[in-house]
Structures are given as C-alpha cells and as structure tokens.
C-alpha positions as a Python dict, from the first residue, in 0.01 Angstrom:
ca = {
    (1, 'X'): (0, 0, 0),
    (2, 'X'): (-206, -324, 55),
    (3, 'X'): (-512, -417, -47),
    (4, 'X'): (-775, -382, 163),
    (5, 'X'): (-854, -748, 260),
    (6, 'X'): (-455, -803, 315),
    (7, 'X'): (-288, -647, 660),
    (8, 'X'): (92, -571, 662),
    (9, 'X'): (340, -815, 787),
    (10, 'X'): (536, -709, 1107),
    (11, 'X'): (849, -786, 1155),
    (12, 'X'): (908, -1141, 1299),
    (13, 'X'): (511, -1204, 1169),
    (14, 'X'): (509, -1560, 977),
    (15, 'X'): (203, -1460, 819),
    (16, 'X'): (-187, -1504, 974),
    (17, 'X'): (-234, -1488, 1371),
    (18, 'X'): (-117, -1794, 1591),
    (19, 'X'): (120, -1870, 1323),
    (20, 'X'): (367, -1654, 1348),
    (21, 'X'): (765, -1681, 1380),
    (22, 'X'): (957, -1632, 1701),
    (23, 'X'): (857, -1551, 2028),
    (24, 'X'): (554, -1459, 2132),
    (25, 'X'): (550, -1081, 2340),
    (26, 'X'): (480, -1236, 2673),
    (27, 'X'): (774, -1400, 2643),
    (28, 'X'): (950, -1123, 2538),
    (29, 'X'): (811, -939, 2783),
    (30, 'X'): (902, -1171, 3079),
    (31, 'X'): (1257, -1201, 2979),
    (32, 'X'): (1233, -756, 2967),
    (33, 'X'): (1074, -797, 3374),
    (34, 'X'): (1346, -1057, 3493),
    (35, 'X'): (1602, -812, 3355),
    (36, 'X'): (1466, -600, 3530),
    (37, 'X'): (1402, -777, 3893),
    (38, 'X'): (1776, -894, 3807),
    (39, 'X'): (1887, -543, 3785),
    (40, 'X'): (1687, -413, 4082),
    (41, 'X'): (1802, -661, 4319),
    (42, 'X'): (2174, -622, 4220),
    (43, 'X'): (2175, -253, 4423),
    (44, 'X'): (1949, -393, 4670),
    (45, 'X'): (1646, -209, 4596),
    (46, 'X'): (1277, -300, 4707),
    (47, 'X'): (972, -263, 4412),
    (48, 'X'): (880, -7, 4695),
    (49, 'X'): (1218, 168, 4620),
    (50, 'X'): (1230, 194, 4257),
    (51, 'X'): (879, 250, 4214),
    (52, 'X'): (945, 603, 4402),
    (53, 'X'): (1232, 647, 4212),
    (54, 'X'): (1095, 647, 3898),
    (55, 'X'): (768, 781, 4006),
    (56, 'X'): (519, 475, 3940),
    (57, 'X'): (317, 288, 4147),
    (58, 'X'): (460, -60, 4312),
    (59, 'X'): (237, -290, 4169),
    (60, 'X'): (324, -167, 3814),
    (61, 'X'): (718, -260, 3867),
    (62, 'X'): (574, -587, 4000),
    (63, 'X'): (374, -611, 3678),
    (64, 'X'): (622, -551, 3498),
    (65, 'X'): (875, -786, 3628),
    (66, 'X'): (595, -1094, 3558),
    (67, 'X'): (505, -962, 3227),
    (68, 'X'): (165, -892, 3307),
    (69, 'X'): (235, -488, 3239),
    (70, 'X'): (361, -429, 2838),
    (71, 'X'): (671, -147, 2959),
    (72, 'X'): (709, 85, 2732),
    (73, 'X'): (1001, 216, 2577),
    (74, 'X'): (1060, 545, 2766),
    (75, 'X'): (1032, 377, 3061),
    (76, 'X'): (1266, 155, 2992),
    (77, 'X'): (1505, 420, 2880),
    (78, 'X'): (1471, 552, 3217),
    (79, 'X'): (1549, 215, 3398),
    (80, 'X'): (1828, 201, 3179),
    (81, 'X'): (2012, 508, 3340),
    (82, 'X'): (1901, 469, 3652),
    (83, 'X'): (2090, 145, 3637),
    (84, 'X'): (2358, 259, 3416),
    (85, 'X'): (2333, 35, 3157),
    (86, 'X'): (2278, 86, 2792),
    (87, 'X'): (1923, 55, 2656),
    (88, 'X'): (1992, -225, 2434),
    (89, 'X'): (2109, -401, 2785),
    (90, 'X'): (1746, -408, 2881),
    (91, 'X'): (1597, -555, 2554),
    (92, 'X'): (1814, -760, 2386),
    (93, 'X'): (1713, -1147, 2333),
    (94, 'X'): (1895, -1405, 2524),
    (95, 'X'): (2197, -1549, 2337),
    (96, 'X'): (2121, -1272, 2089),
    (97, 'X'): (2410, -1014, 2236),
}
C-alpha cells in the first residue's frame, strides 16, 4: 500500500501529472476512432448505419471516431465482431503489432 500523500503509478505514468511517458489518451483515443471510421467505411456503412446496428446514437460513433467520446471496452468488443476482427485489431498502437 502507499502512503497516503503518494498515489500509485499507472502503467505508462512517468511519475507526477503532465509528465508522464507515452501518449497521451486523446491520442490514443483518436488512433481507436480512425480505426474505427477505417473499418466502417471498408463495408460501406454510414455512422447512421452502425449506430443502429449496435444500438447507439449517431453522434456517439461520430464522437468516437474524433476522440471526443472515451469508448469503452465492451463496446469495442462488439465493433470488433461486428467487423470480424480480433479485439486486439481495434487497440493496438501503431507500429506496435
């Protein structure tokens, strides 16, 4: 356990806020949301379209594909077989494969 004026390290955290190692989430998150668009507009599908699919509103896949909208991870488990790829497809870093 820590003390109580320490916090735990996460994982990629360099240590205090703003200083940290890596990429920041919004990055990671807009790289998560072009996947995404990328995988959407292979089979020719509108936000409209996979919104319905999936049972979300538009402007949340929208969201989503910018960033704006932190996905979580059972959704994008179910993006995942609805495009019939493997999660790890969907969150994996650039270059990182």
């Amino acid at each position: 356990m820590w003390k109580s004026n320490e916090r735990p390290q996460r994982r990629g955290d360099g240590g205090p806020r703003g200083q940290g190692v890596g990429v920041s989430d919004t990055a990671i998150y807009q790289e998560i949301g072009a996947r995404i668009r990328a995988l959407r507009q292979k089979r020719n599908l509108t936000q409209k379209e996979l919104a319905q699919w999936i049972g979300v509103p538009q402007n949340t896949v929208s969201r989503w594909e910018t960033g704006a909208y932190q996905i979580a991870i059972h959704e994008l488990q179910v993006l995942a077989a609805l495009f019939g790829v493997p999660l790890s497809a969907m969150i994996e870093r650039e270059g990182r494969g």
